[in-house]
Amino acid sequence: MAEKLRIEQAEHKVLSARLGLMVSLFEVTSKVVDDRFAFVPTQACVDVLLGVLGRAQQLFPLIDVYGFHFLSNHLHLLIGAPTLADKSAFLEWTLREISKRINKLLGRTGSLLAQNHCIQVTTVEHALERLRYLMGQATAAFLVRHPADDIFPCSTPALLHGRPIEGTFRYANAEPLRVTVRVDRLPGLEDLSIGDHRTLMWCLADDLAAEARPRRKKAGVALPTPEALRRLDPMTRPRTRDRSPAPVVHGPPAHHAQWRREHAALRAAYSLATRAFRAWQADPTQPMLPWPPHTLPPAFARPRRARAGSA
């Protein structure tokens, strides 16, 4: 279990303007199993995905959501969390509900999402770069000309236009809940006026479109129509699967080296504490050792969630 240990570098926490608390920033990626196009952007699918995310924000008020994007076969979230336990509880509920409801929509059973990759973002500059990356998902994939044209469920409409993002969450035998997905201001941008913040987001979007244009022309790819994207078979998958190795953190090289050192030390400390715990189980006279701080082993990743409004 120690090799799967979740850790955070607490020294890289930043202040959340909404919460008034120090939070760690994370980019979360979760792929649909076998790269199936389960998130084809039909109205029904978009409504489900946004409904789950909006309801998750109501149930887990200590989580900031700075950006998100649901492409056909994977999702990205850029979030802030006060603790690893808060982050884990939010992701467990959100990804589970997405899986259940999209499975029901598609008439399928079984696992929908593969194990998520959650990578800490260690600087506000890299956080802005990751937000830019999320905004450019469909543009970089040659599915739309400009992020403003994106038809996939994403945070871009709120970032560029201030447009509310809404979805529907349904409980069995209850009236549907119409929920709004809140897009929080990224740390480091709190002091910008609404106009200046929107101008910055448009600059990012325009740059993404300008970067994609020559690559698209060189590749000779014609842009699909929104109707064609919505008609994709959810059970199909892309012809090729491009994979790039995930970094240990999103930050400068020094933070990568620091993470590796800290993870090795914390993993060793966690293994030592686990062996002491097992010895105590066999013989209660044996001393126990505390597990190291700023870690979250998978066995303890499911805390009882706080009720909405408890923050």
PDB file of C-alpha atoms in Angstrom:
ATOM      1  CA  MET A   1       0.000   0.000   0.000  1.00  0.00           C
ATOM      2  CA  ALA A   2       2.853   2.401   0.716  1.00  0.00           C
ATOM      3  CA  GLU A   3       3.818   2.650  -2.938  1.00  0.00           C
ATOM      4  CA  LYS A   4       0.383   4.216  -3.646  1.00  0.00           C
ATOM      5  CA  LEU A   5       0.685   6.732  -0.844  1.00  0.00           C
ATOM      6  CA  ARG A   6      -0.930  10.106  -1.527  1.00  0.00           C
ATOM      7  CA  ILE A   7       1.059  13.057  -0.233  1.00  0.00           C
ATOM      8  CA  GLU A   8       0.927  16.824  -0.417  1.00  0.00           C
ATOM      9  CA  GLN A   9       3.662  19.406  -0.110  1.00  0.00           C
ATOM     10  CA  ALA A  10       2.092  21.625   2.526  1.00  0.00           C
ATOM     11  CA  GLU A  11       4.647  24.394   2.021  1.00  0.00           C
ATOM     12  CA  HIS A  12       3.104  25.065  -1.409  1.00  0.00           C
ATOM     13  CA  LYS A  13      -0.387  25.796  -0.127  1.00  0.00           C
ATOM     14  CA  VAL A  14      -2.010  29.060  -1.187  1.00  0.00           C
ATOM     15  CA  LEU A  15      -4.803  31.191   0.238  1.00  0.00           C
ATOM     16  CA  SER A  16      -8.298  30.594  -1.108  1.00  0.00           C
ATOM     17  CA  ALA A  17     -10.036  33.949  -1.474  1.00  0.00           C
ATOM     18  CA  ARG A  18     -13.464  32.313  -1.172  1.00  0.00           C
ATOM     19  CA  LEU A  19     -12.719  30.212   1.900  1.00  0.00           C
ATOM     20  CA  GLY A  20     -10.103  32.320   3.660  1.00  0.00           C
ATOM     21  CA  LEU A  21      -8.208  29.038   4.168  1.00  0.00           C
ATOM     22  CA  MET A  22      -4.903  27.690   2.910  1.00  0.00           C
ATOM     23  CA  VAL A  23      -5.492  25.088   0.216  1.00  0.00           C
ATOM     24  CA  SER A  24      -3.399  22.803  -1.948  1.00  0.00           C
ATOM     25  CA  LEU A  25      -4.034  22.983  -5.692  1.00  0.00           C
ATOM     26  CA  PHE A  26      -4.533  19.810  -7.715  1.00  0.00           C
ATOM     27  CA  GLU A  27      -5.177  18.903 -11.310  1.00  0.00           C
ATOM     28  CA  VAL A  28      -7.271  15.748 -11.561  1.00  0.00           C
ATOM     29  CA  THR A  29      -7.526  13.638 -14.704  1.00  0.00           C
ATOM     30  CA  SER A  30      -9.772  10.602 -15.055  1.00  0.00           C
ATOM     31  CA  LYS A  31     -10.126   8.621 -18.271  1.00  0.00           C
ATOM     32  CA  VAL A  32     -13.091   6.581 -19.417  1.00  0.00           C
ATOM     33  CA  VAL A  33     -12.166   2.886 -19.484  1.00  0.00           C
ATOM     34  CA  ASP A  34     -10.887   1.752 -22.897  1.00  0.00           C
ATOM     35  CA  ASP A  35     -11.023   5.425 -23.991  1.00  0.00           C
ATOM     36  CA  ARG A  36     -14.712   5.068 -24.873  1.00  0.00           C
ATOM     37  CA  PHE A  37     -16.507   8.265 -25.909  1.00  0.00           C
ATOM     38  CA  ALA A  38     -18.893   8.098 -22.948  1.00  0.00           C
ATOM     39  CA  PHE A  39     -19.007  11.896 -22.563  1.00  0.00           C
ATOM     40  CA  VAL A  40     -20.310  12.681 -26.051  1.00  0.00           C
ATOM     41  CA  PRO A  41     -21.734  16.204 -25.553  1.00  0.00           C
ATOM     42  CA  THR A  42     -25.432  15.500 -26.027  1.00  0.00           C
ATOM     43  CA  GLN A  43     -27.775  17.708 -24.038  1.00  0.00           C
ATOM     44  CA  ALA A  44     -28.637  14.826 -21.710  1.00  0.00           C
ATOM     45  CA  CYS A  45     -24.975  13.977 -21.025  1.00  0.00           C
ATOM     46  CA  VAL A  46     -23.987  17.607 -20.456  1.00  0.00           C
ATOM     47  CA  ASP A  47     -26.900  18.048 -18.051  1.00  0.00           C
ATOM     48  CA  VAL A  48     -25.831  14.987 -16.027  1.00  0.00           C
ATOM     49  CA  LEU A  49     -22.145  15.937 -15.796  1.00  0.00           C
ATOM     50  CA  LEU A  50     -22.820  19.541 -14.793  1.00  0.00           C
ATOM     51  CA  GLY A  51     -25.528  18.420 -12.387  1.00  0.00           C
ATOM     52  CA  VAL A  52     -23.156  16.084 -10.557  1.00  0.00           C
ATOM     53  CA  LEU A  53     -20.412  18.706 -10.346  1.00  0.00           C
ATOM     54  CA  GLY A  54     -22.809  21.393  -9.122  1.00  0.00           C
ATOM     55  CA  ARG A  55     -24.290  19.078  -6.492  1.00  0.00           C
ATOM     56  CA  ALA A  56     -20.795  18.042  -5.382  1.00  0.00           C
ATOM     57  CA  GLN A  57     -19.980  21.693  -4.693  1.00  0.00           C
ATOM     58  CA  GLN A  58     -23.062  21.939  -2.489  1.00  0.00           C
ATOM     59  CA  LEU A  59     -22.139  18.820  -0.530  1.00  0.00           C
ATOM     60  CA  PHE A  60     -18.422  19.600  -0.226  1.00  0.00           C
ATOM     61  CA  PRO A  61     -18.226  23.368   0.390  1.00  0.00           C
ATOM     62  CA  LEU A  62     -14.517  23.269   1.300  1.00  0.00           C
ATOM     63  CA  ILE A  63     -13.496  22.453  -2.270  1.00  0.00           C
ATOM     64  CA  ASP A  64     -12.697  25.223  -4.748  1.00  0.00           C
ATOM     65  CA  VAL A  65     -13.246  24.469  -8.444  1.00  0.00           C
ATOM     66  CA  TYR A  66     -11.140  26.764 -10.633  1.00  0.00           C
ATOM     67  CA  GLY A  67     -11.699  25.013 -13.936  1.00  0.00           C
ATOM     68  CA  PHE A  68     -13.027  21.810 -15.499  1.00  0.00           C
ATOM     69  CA  HIS A  69     -13.414  20.163 -18.877  1.00  0.00           C
ATOM     70  CA  PHE A  70     -15.195  16.969 -19.926  1.00  0.00           C
ATOM     71  CA  LEU A  71     -13.876  15.823 -23.295  1.00  0.00           C
ATOM     72  CA  SER A  72     -15.502  12.765 -24.889  1.00  0.00           C
ATOM     73  CA  ASN A  73     -13.259  10.165 -23.246  1.00  0.00           C
ATOM     74  CA  HIS A  74     -11.791  11.869 -20.169  1.00  0.00           C
ATOM     75  CA  LEU A  75     -12.263  14.655 -17.681  1.00  0.00           C
ATOM     76  CA  HIS A  76     -10.079  17.305 -16.068  1.00  0.00           C
ATOM     77  CA  LEU A  77     -10.655  19.215 -12.834  1.00  0.00           C
ATOM     78  CA  LEU A  78      -8.530  22.007 -11.358  1.00  0.00           C
ATOM     79  CA  ILE A  79      -9.398  22.205  -7.679  1.00  0.00           C
ATOM     80  CA  GLY A  80      -8.223  23.487  -4.301  1.00  0.00           C
ATOM     81  CA  ALA A  81      -8.617  21.505  -1.073  1.00  0.00           C
ATOM     82  CA  PRO A  82      -7.654  22.299   2.551  1.00  0.00           C
ATOM     83  CA  THR A  83      -6.644  18.672   3.253  1.00  0.00           C
ATOM     84  CA  LEU A  84      -6.011  15.459   1.383  1.00  0.00           C
ATOM     85  CA  ALA A  85      -9.049  13.951   3.111  1.00  0.00           C
ATOM     86  CA  ASP A  86     -11.286  16.762   1.805  1.00  0.00           C
ATOM     87  CA  LYS A  87      -9.943  16.243  -1.703  1.00  0.00           C
ATOM     88  CA  SER A  88     -10.362  12.478  -1.530  1.00  0.00           C
ATOM     89  CA  ALA A  89     -13.955  12.649  -0.265  1.00  0.00           C
ATOM     90  CA  PHE A  90     -14.944  15.137  -2.981  1.00  0.00           C
ATOM     91  CA  LEU A  91     -13.394  13.065  -5.765  1.00  0.00           C
ATOM     92  CA  GLU A  92     -14.787   9.779  -4.494  1.00  0.00           C
ATOM     93  CA  TRP A  93     -18.346  11.115  -4.462  1.00  0.00           C
ATOM     94  CA  THR A  94     -18.090  13.079  -7.709  1.00  0.00           C
ATOM     95  CA  LEU A  95     -16.472  10.364  -9.822  1.00  0.00           C
ATOM     96  CA  ARG A  96     -18.766   7.692  -8.405  1.00  0.00           C
ATOM     97  CA  GLU A  97     -21.898   9.693  -9.198  1.00  0.00           C
ATOM     98  CA  ILE A  98     -20.651  10.495 -12.696  1.00  0.00           C
ATOM     99  CA  SER A  99     -20.024   6.794 -13.314  1.00  0.00           C
ATOM    100  CA  LYS A 100     -23.425   5.711 -12.009  1.00  0.00           C
ATOM    101  CA  ARG A 101     -25.422   8.315 -13.905  1.00  0.00           C
ATOM    102  CA  ILE A 102     -23.577   8.129 -17.213  1.00  0.00           C
ATOM    103  CA  ASN A 103     -23.836   4.333 -17.072  1.00  0.00           C
ATOM    104  CA  LYS A 104     -27.588   4.672 -16.600  1.00  0.00           C
ATOM    105  CA  LEU A 105     -27.803   7.165 -19.460  1.00  0.00           C
ATOM    106  CA  LEU A 106     -25.905   4.810 -21.778  1.00  0.00           C
ATOM    107  CA  GLY A 107     -27.638   1.650 -20.582  1.00  0.00           C
ATOM    108  CA  ARG A 108     -24.399  -0.008 -19.526  1.00  0.00           C
ATOM    109  CA  THR A 109     -22.958  -1.498 -16.327  1.00  0.00           C
ATOM    110  CA  GLY A 110     -19.488  -1.909 -14.870  1.00  0.00           C
ATOM    111  CA  SER A 111     -16.626   0.476 -14.311  1.00  0.00           C
ATOM    112  CA  LEU A 112     -16.786   3.686 -16.315  1.00  0.00           C
ATOM    113  CA  LEU A 113     -13.743   5.631 -15.116  1.00  0.00           C
ATOM    114  CA  ALA A 114     -10.191   4.427 -14.667  1.00  0.00           C
ATOM    115  CA  GLN A 115      -8.147   5.322 -11.575  1.00  0.00           C
ATOM    116  CA  ASN A 116      -7.772   9.088 -11.484  1.00  0.00           C
ATOM    117  CA  HIS A 117      -4.415  10.873 -11.605  1.00  0.00           C
ATOM    118  CA  CYS A 118      -4.251  13.696  -9.073  1.00  0.00           C
ATOM    119  CA  ILE A 119      -1.185  15.929  -9.351  1.00  0.00           C
ATOM    120  CA  GLN A 120      -0.404  18.823  -7.035  1.00  0.00           C
ATOM    121  CA  VAL A 121       0.189  22.233  -8.609  1.00  0.00           C
ATOM    122  CA  THR A 122       2.903  23.958  -6.603  1.00  0.00           C
ATOM    123  CA  THR A 123       2.902  27.551  -7.918  1.00  0.00           C
ATOM    124  CA  VAL A 124       0.195  30.014  -8.938  1.00  0.00           C
ATOM    125  CA  GLU A 125       1.993  30.504 -12.261  1.00  0.00           C
ATOM    126  CA  HIS A 126       1.712  26.800 -13.043  1.00  0.00           C
ATOM    127  CA  ALA A 127      -1.911  26.862 -11.865  1.00  0.00           C
ATOM    128  CA  LEU A 128      -2.688  29.501 -14.511  1.00  0.00           C
ATOM    129  CA  GLU A 129      -0.897  27.368 -17.098  1.00  0.00           C
ATOM    130  CA  ARG A 130      -2.992  24.339 -16.114  1.00  0.00           C
ATOM    131  CA  LEU A 131      -6.167  26.411 -16.389  1.00  0.00           C
ATOM    132  CA  ARG A 132      -5.043  27.429 -19.877  1.00  0.00           C
ATOM    133  CA  TYR A 133      -4.460  23.755 -20.672  1.00  0.00           C
ATOM    134  CA  LEU A 134      -8.015  22.877 -19.618  1.00  0.00           C
ATOM    135  CA  MET A 135      -9.472  25.711 -21.678  1.00  0.00           C
ATOM    136  CA  GLY A 136      -7.669  24.454 -24.766  1.00  0.00           C
ATOM    137  CA  GLN A 137      -8.696  20.784 -24.635  1.00  0.00           C
ATOM    138  CA  ALA A 138     -11.114  20.810 -27.579  1.00  0.00           C
ATOM    139  CA  THR A 139      -9.081  23.373 -29.532  1.00  0.00           C
ATOM    140  CA  ALA A 140      -5.867  21.341 -29.255  1.00  0.00           C
ATOM    141  CA  ALA A 141      -7.745  18.210 -30.358  1.00  0.00           C
ATOM    142  CA  PHE A 142      -8.931  20.043 -33.514  1.00  0.00           C
ATOM    143  CA  LEU A 143     -12.562  19.733 -32.465  1.00  0.00           C
ATOM    144  CA  VAL A 144     -13.282  23.484 -32.340  1.00  0.00           C
ATOM    145  CA  ARG A 145     -11.591  26.537 -33.807  1.00  0.00           C
ATOM    146  CA  HIS A 146     -11.527  28.608 -30.598  1.00  0.00           C
ATOM    147  CA  PRO A 147     -12.200  27.843 -26.913  1.00  0.00           C
ATOM    148  CA  ALA A 148     -15.207  30.180 -27.100  1.00  0.00           C
ATOM    149  CA  ASP A 149     -16.785  27.697 -29.573  1.00  0.00           C
ATOM    150  CA  ASP A 150     -16.384  24.726 -27.216  1.00  0.00           C
ATOM    151  CA  ILE A 151     -19.587  22.665 -26.928  1.00  0.00           C
ATOM    152  CA  PHE A 152     -18.230  20.254 -24.300  1.00  0.00           C
ATOM    153  CA  PRO A 153     -19.205  20.801 -20.647  1.00  0.00           C
ATOM    154  CA  CYS A 154     -16.453  23.035 -19.317  1.00  0.00           C
ATOM    155  CA  SER A 155     -15.707  26.155 -17.282  1.00  0.00           C
ATOM    156  CA  THR A 156     -14.866  28.231 -20.387  1.00  0.00           C
ATOM    157  CA  PRO A 157     -18.288  29.958 -20.744  1.00  0.00           C
ATOM    158  CA  ALA A 158     -18.011  31.307 -17.205  1.00  0.00           C
ATOM    159  CA  LEU A 159     -14.377  32.358 -17.635  1.00  0.00           C
ATOM    160  CA  LEU A 160     -14.884  34.135 -20.962  1.00  0.00           C
ATOM    161  CA  HIS A 161     -18.418  35.473 -20.673  1.00  0.00           C
ATOM    162  CA  GLY A 162     -19.388  35.230 -17.004  1.00  0.00           C
ATOM    163  CA  ARG A 163     -22.201  32.977 -18.202  1.00  0.00           C
ATOM    164  CA  PRO A 164     -23.840  30.766 -15.512  1.00  0.00           C
ATOM    165  CA  ILE A 165     -23.213  27.041 -15.935  1.00  0.00           C
ATOM    166  CA  GLU A 166     -26.167  24.889 -14.906  1.00  0.00           C
ATOM    167  CA  GLY A 167     -27.047  21.214 -14.751  1.00  0.00           C
ATOM    168  CA  THR A 168     -29.647  18.905 -13.259  1.00  0.00           C
ATOM    169  CA  PHE A 169     -29.155  16.456 -10.419  1.00  0.00           C
ATOM    170  CA  ARG A 170     -31.826  13.826  -9.824  1.00  0.00           C
ATOM    171  CA  TYR A 171     -32.498  11.761  -6.742  1.00  0.00           C
ATOM    172  CA  ALA A 172     -34.824   8.784  -7.112  1.00  0.00           C
ATOM    173  CA  ASN A 173     -38.500   9.657  -6.570  1.00  0.00           C
ATOM    174  CA  ALA A 174     -37.676  13.326  -5.998  1.00  0.00           C
ATOM    175  CA  GLU A 175     -38.040  16.491  -7.987  1.00  0.00           C
ATOM    176  CA  PRO A 176     -34.953  17.247 -10.122  1.00  0.00           C
ATOM    177  CA  LEU A 177     -32.541  19.750  -8.587  1.00  0.00           C
ATOM    178  CA  ARG A 178     -31.385  22.526 -10.885  1.00  0.00           C
ATOM    179  CA  VAL A 179     -27.864  23.409  -9.743  1.00  0.00           C
ATOM    180  CA  THR A 180     -25.290  25.988 -10.783  1.00  0.00           C
ATOM    181  CA  VAL A 181     -21.619  25.088 -11.116  1.00  0.00           C
ATOM    182  CA  ARG A 182     -19.497  27.711  -9.369  1.00  0.00           C
ATOM    183  CA  VAL A 183     -16.204  28.607 -11.031  1.00  0.00           C
ATOM    184  CA  ASP A 184     -13.882  30.041  -8.383  1.00  0.00           C
ATOM    185  CA  ARG A 185     -11.233  32.679  -8.941  1.00  0.00           C
ATOM    186  CA  LEU A 186      -7.796  31.127  -9.261  1.00  0.00           C
ATOM    187  CA  PRO A 187      -5.347  32.082  -6.460  1.00  0.00           C
ATOM    188  CA  GLY A 188      -3.067  34.850  -7.651  1.00  0.00           C
ATOM    189  CA  LEU A 189      -5.850  36.491  -9.659  1.00  0.00           C
ATOM    190  CA  GLU A 190      -8.028  37.636  -6.743  1.00  0.00           C
ATOM    191  CA  ASP A 191      -7.150  41.314  -7.082  1.00  0.00           C
ATOM    192  CA  LEU A 192      -8.122  41.574 -10.748  1.00  0.00           C
ATOM    193  CA  SER A 193     -11.358  43.363 -11.547  1.00  0.00           C
ATOM    194  CA  ILE A 194     -14.047  41.381 -13.339  1.00  0.00           C
ATOM    195  CA  GLY A 195     -13.156  43.120 -16.599  1.00  0.00           C
ATOM    196  CA  ASP A 196      -9.412  42.567 -16.238  1.00  0.00           C
ATOM    197  CA  HIS A 197      -9.923  38.924 -15.313  1.00  0.00           C
ATOM    198  CA  ARG A 198     -12.141  38.359 -18.340  1.00  0.00           C
ATOM    199  CA  THR A 199      -9.605  40.111 -20.571  1.00  0.00           C
ATOM    200  CA  LEU A 200      -6.884  37.777 -19.291  1.00  0.00           C
ATOM    201  CA  MET A 201      -9.046  34.721 -19.996  1.00  0.00           C
ATOM    202  CA  TRP A 202      -9.748  35.945 -23.542  1.00  0.00           C
ATOM    203  CA  CYS A 203      -6.014  36.462 -24.108  1.00  0.00           C
ATOM    204  CA  LEU A 204      -5.404  32.849 -23.077  1.00  0.00           C
ATOM    205  CA  ALA A 205      -8.194  31.627 -25.347  1.00  0.00           C
ATOM    206  CA  ASP A 206      -7.018  33.670 -28.339  1.00  0.00           C
ATOM    207  CA  ASP A 207      -3.461  32.386 -27.892  1.00  0.00           C
ATOM    208  CA  LEU A 208      -4.725  28.802 -27.810  1.00  0.00           C
ATOM    209  CA  ALA A 209      -6.637  29.309 -31.037  1.00  0.00           C
ATOM    210  CA  ALA A 210      -3.622  30.938 -32.702  1.00  0.00           C
ATOM    211  CA  GLU A 211      -1.364  28.051 -31.659  1.00  0.00           C
ATOM    212  CA  ALA A 212      -3.759  25.392 -32.927  1.00  0.00           C
ATOM    213  CA  ARG A 213      -4.473  26.998 -36.318  1.00  0.00           C
ATOM    214  CA  PRO A 214      -1.125  26.243 -38.078  1.00  0.00           C
ATOM    215  CA  ARG A 215      -0.964  22.758 -36.557  1.00  0.00           C
ATOM    216  CA  ARG A 216      -4.477  22.007 -37.778  1.00  0.00           C
ATOM    217  CA  LYS A 217      -3.697  23.256 -41.299  1.00  0.00           C
ATOM    218  CA  LYS A 218      -0.471  21.251 -41.425  1.00  0.00           C
ATOM    219  CA  ALA A 219      -2.339  18.131 -40.339  1.00  0.00           C
ATOM    220  CA  GLY A 220      -5.047  18.797 -42.932  1.00  0.00           C
ATOM    221  CA  VAL A 221      -7.800  18.236 -40.394  1.00  0.00           C
ATOM    222  CA  ALA A 222     -11.263  19.614 -41.071  1.00  0.00           C
ATOM    223  CA  LEU A 223     -13.201  20.821 -38.043  1.00  0.00           C
ATOM    224  CA  PRO A 224     -16.222  18.646 -37.233  1.00  0.00           C
ATOM    225  CA  THR A 225     -19.597  20.289 -36.815  1.00  0.00           C
ATOM    226  CA  PRO A 226     -21.219  20.360 -33.357  1.00  0.00           C
ATOM    227  CA  GLU A 227     -23.915  18.027 -34.694  1.00  0.00           C
ATOM    228  CA  ALA A 228     -21.264  15.509 -35.792  1.00  0.00           C
ATOM    229  CA  LEU A 229     -19.659  15.586 -32.346  1.00  0.00           C
ATOM    230  CA  ARG A 230     -23.006  14.933 -30.702  1.00  0.00           C
ATOM    231  CA  ARG A 231     -23.703  11.985 -33.013  1.00  0.00           C
ATOM    232  CA  LEU A 232     -20.575  10.047 -32.018  1.00  0.00           C
ATOM    233  CA  ASP A 233     -21.259   6.541 -30.728  1.00  0.00           C
ATOM    234  CA  PRO A 234     -20.413   6.536 -26.973  1.00  0.00           C
ATOM    235  CA  MET A 235     -19.090   2.989 -27.235  1.00  0.00           C
ATOM    236  CA  THR A 236     -16.489   3.823 -29.886  1.00  0.00           C
ATOM    237  CA  ARG A 237     -12.972   5.039 -29.131  1.00  0.00           C
ATOM    238  CA  PRO A 238     -10.162   6.940 -30.876  1.00  0.00           C
ATOM    239  CA  ARG A 239      -7.998   5.217 -33.462  1.00  0.00           C
ATOM    240  CA  THR A 240      -4.802   6.058 -31.603  1.00  0.00           C
ATOM    241  CA  ARG A 241      -4.164   6.548 -27.913  1.00  0.00           C
ATOM    242  CA  ASP A 242      -1.481   9.121 -27.297  1.00  0.00           C
ATOM    243  CA  ARG A 243       0.011   8.872 -23.837  1.00  0.00           C
ATOM    244  CA  SER A 244       2.447  11.258 -22.200  1.00  0.00           C
ATOM    245  CA  PRO A 245       4.084  10.463 -18.857  1.00  0.00           C
ATOM    246  CA  ALA A 246       2.471  12.345 -15.987  1.00  0.00           C
ATOM    247  CA  PRO A 247       4.782  14.538 -13.890  1.00  0.00           C
ATOM    248  CA  VAL A 248       4.915  14.072 -10.136  1.00  0.00           C
ATOM    249  CA  VAL A 249       3.890  17.722  -9.659  1.00  0.00           C
ATOM    250  CA  HIS A 250       3.069  20.690 -11.850  1.00  0.00           C
ATOM    251  CA  GLY A 251       5.829  23.064 -10.832  1.00  0.00           C
ATOM    252  CA  PRO A 252       9.461  24.032 -11.424  1.00  0.00           C
ATOM    253  CA  PRO A 253      12.144  21.303 -11.637  1.00  0.00           C
ATOM    254  CA  ALA A 254      13.237  21.946  -8.043  1.00  0.00           C
ATOM    255  CA  HIS A 255       9.744  21.026  -6.825  1.00  0.00           C
ATOM    256  CA  HIS A 256       9.860  17.749  -8.780  1.00  0.00           C
ATOM    257  CA  ALA A 257      13.099  16.757  -7.052  1.00  0.00           C
ATOM    258  CA  GLN A 258      11.731  17.893  -3.702  1.00  0.00           C
ATOM    259  CA  TRP A 259       8.573  15.807  -4.166  1.00  0.00           C
ATOM    260  CA  ARG A 260      10.577  12.678  -4.931  1.00  0.00           C
ATOM    261  CA  ARG A 261      12.710  13.144  -1.817  1.00  0.00           C
ATOM    262  CA  GLU A 262       9.705  13.810   0.402  1.00  0.00           C
ATOM    263  CA  HIS A 263       7.668  10.963  -1.052  1.00  0.00           C
ATOM    264  CA  ALA A 264      10.498   8.473  -0.470  1.00  0.00           C
ATOM    265  CA  ALA A 265      10.913   9.621   3.142  1.00  0.00           C
ATOM    266  CA  LEU A 266       7.166   9.639   3.851  1.00  0.00           C
ATOM    267  CA  ARG A 267       6.698   6.251   2.234  1.00  0.00           C
ATOM    268  CA  ALA A 268       9.406   4.771   4.454  1.00  0.00           C
ATOM    269  CA  ALA A 269       7.836   6.377   7.543  1.00  0.00           C
ATOM    270  CA  TYR A 270       4.401   5.119   6.545  1.00  0.00           C
ATOM    271  CA  SER A 271       5.701   1.574   6.057  1.00  0.00           C
ATOM    272  CA  LEU A 272       7.347   1.681   9.491  1.00  0.00           C
ATOM    273  CA  ALA A 273       4.134   2.891  11.137  1.00  0.00           C
ATOM    274  CA  THR A 274       2.116   0.207   9.336  1.00  0.00           C
ATOM    275  CA  ARG A 275       4.432  -2.553  10.543  1.00  0.00           C
ATOM    276  CA  ALA A 276       4.151  -1.202  14.095  1.00  0.00           C
ATOM    277  CA  PHE A 277       0.350  -1.165  13.800  1.00  0.00           C
ATOM    278  CA  ARG A 278       0.276  -4.791  12.651  1.00  0.00           C
ATOM    279  CA  ALA A 279       2.583  -5.770  15.488  1.00  0.00           C
ATOM    280  CA  TRP A 280       0.237  -3.985  17.919  1.00  0.00           C
ATOM    281  CA  GLN A 281      -2.728  -5.910  16.481  1.00  0.00           C
ATOM    282  CA  ALA A 282      -0.935  -9.167  17.252  1.00  0.00           C
ATOM    283  CA  ASP A 283       0.335  -7.976  20.646  1.00  0.00           C
ATOM    284  CA  PRO A 284      -1.340  -4.886  22.228  1.00  0.00           C
ATOM    285  CA  THR A 285       1.690  -4.377  24.476  1.00  0.00           C
ATOM    286  CA  GLN A 286       3.725  -3.318  21.465  1.00  0.00           C
ATOM    287  CA  PRO A 287       4.064   0.448  20.851  1.00  0.00           C
ATOM    288  CA  MET A 288       2.264   2.076  17.944  1.00  0.00           C
ATOM    289  CA  LEU A 289       3.772   4.761  15.728  1.00  0.00           C
ATOM    290  CA  PRO A 290       1.823   7.645  14.178  1.00  0.00           C
ATOM    291  CA  TRP A 291       1.491   7.740  10.423  1.00  0.00           C
ATOM    292  CA  PRO A 292       3.374  10.704   8.969  1.00  0.00           C
ATOM    293  CA  PRO A 293       1.499  13.991   8.389  1.00  0.00           C
ATOM    294  CA  HIS A 294       0.445  15.208   4.918  1.00  0.00           C
ATOM    295  CA  THR A 295      -0.106  11.665   3.682  1.00  0.00           C
ATOM    296  CA  LEU A 296      -3.235   9.761   2.774  1.00  0.00           C
ATOM    297  CA  PRO A 297      -2.922   6.010   2.257  1.00  0.00           C
ATOM    298  CA  PRO A 298      -5.724   4.507   0.141  1.00  0.00           C
ATOM    299  CA  ALA A 299      -7.199   2.614   3.123  1.00  0.00           C
ATOM    300  CA  PHE A 300      -7.954   5.922   4.862  1.00  0.00           C
ATOM    301  CA  ALA A 301      -9.111   7.887   1.811  1.00  0.00           C
ATOM    302  CA  ARG A 302     -12.824   7.734   2.611  1.00  0.00           C
ATOM    303  CA  PRO A 303     -13.592  10.042   5.532  1.00  0.00           C
ATOM    304  CA  ARG A 304     -17.134  10.870   6.536  1.00  0.00           C
ATOM    305  CA  ARG A 305     -18.047  13.986   4.575  1.00  0.00           C
ATOM    306  CA  ALA A 306     -19.042  17.176   6.334  1.00  0.00           C
ATOM    307  CA  ARG A 307     -22.543  18.443   5.764  1.00  0.00           C
ATOM    308  CA  ALA A 308     -23.037  21.369   3.432  1.00  0.00           C
ATOM    309  CA  GLY A 309     -22.883  24.649   5.302  1.00  0.00           C
ATOM    310  CA  SER A 310     -20.534  23.339   7.990  1.00  0.00           C
ATOM    311  CA  ALA A 311     -17.553  25.350   6.729  1.00  0.00           C
TER     312      ALA A 311
END
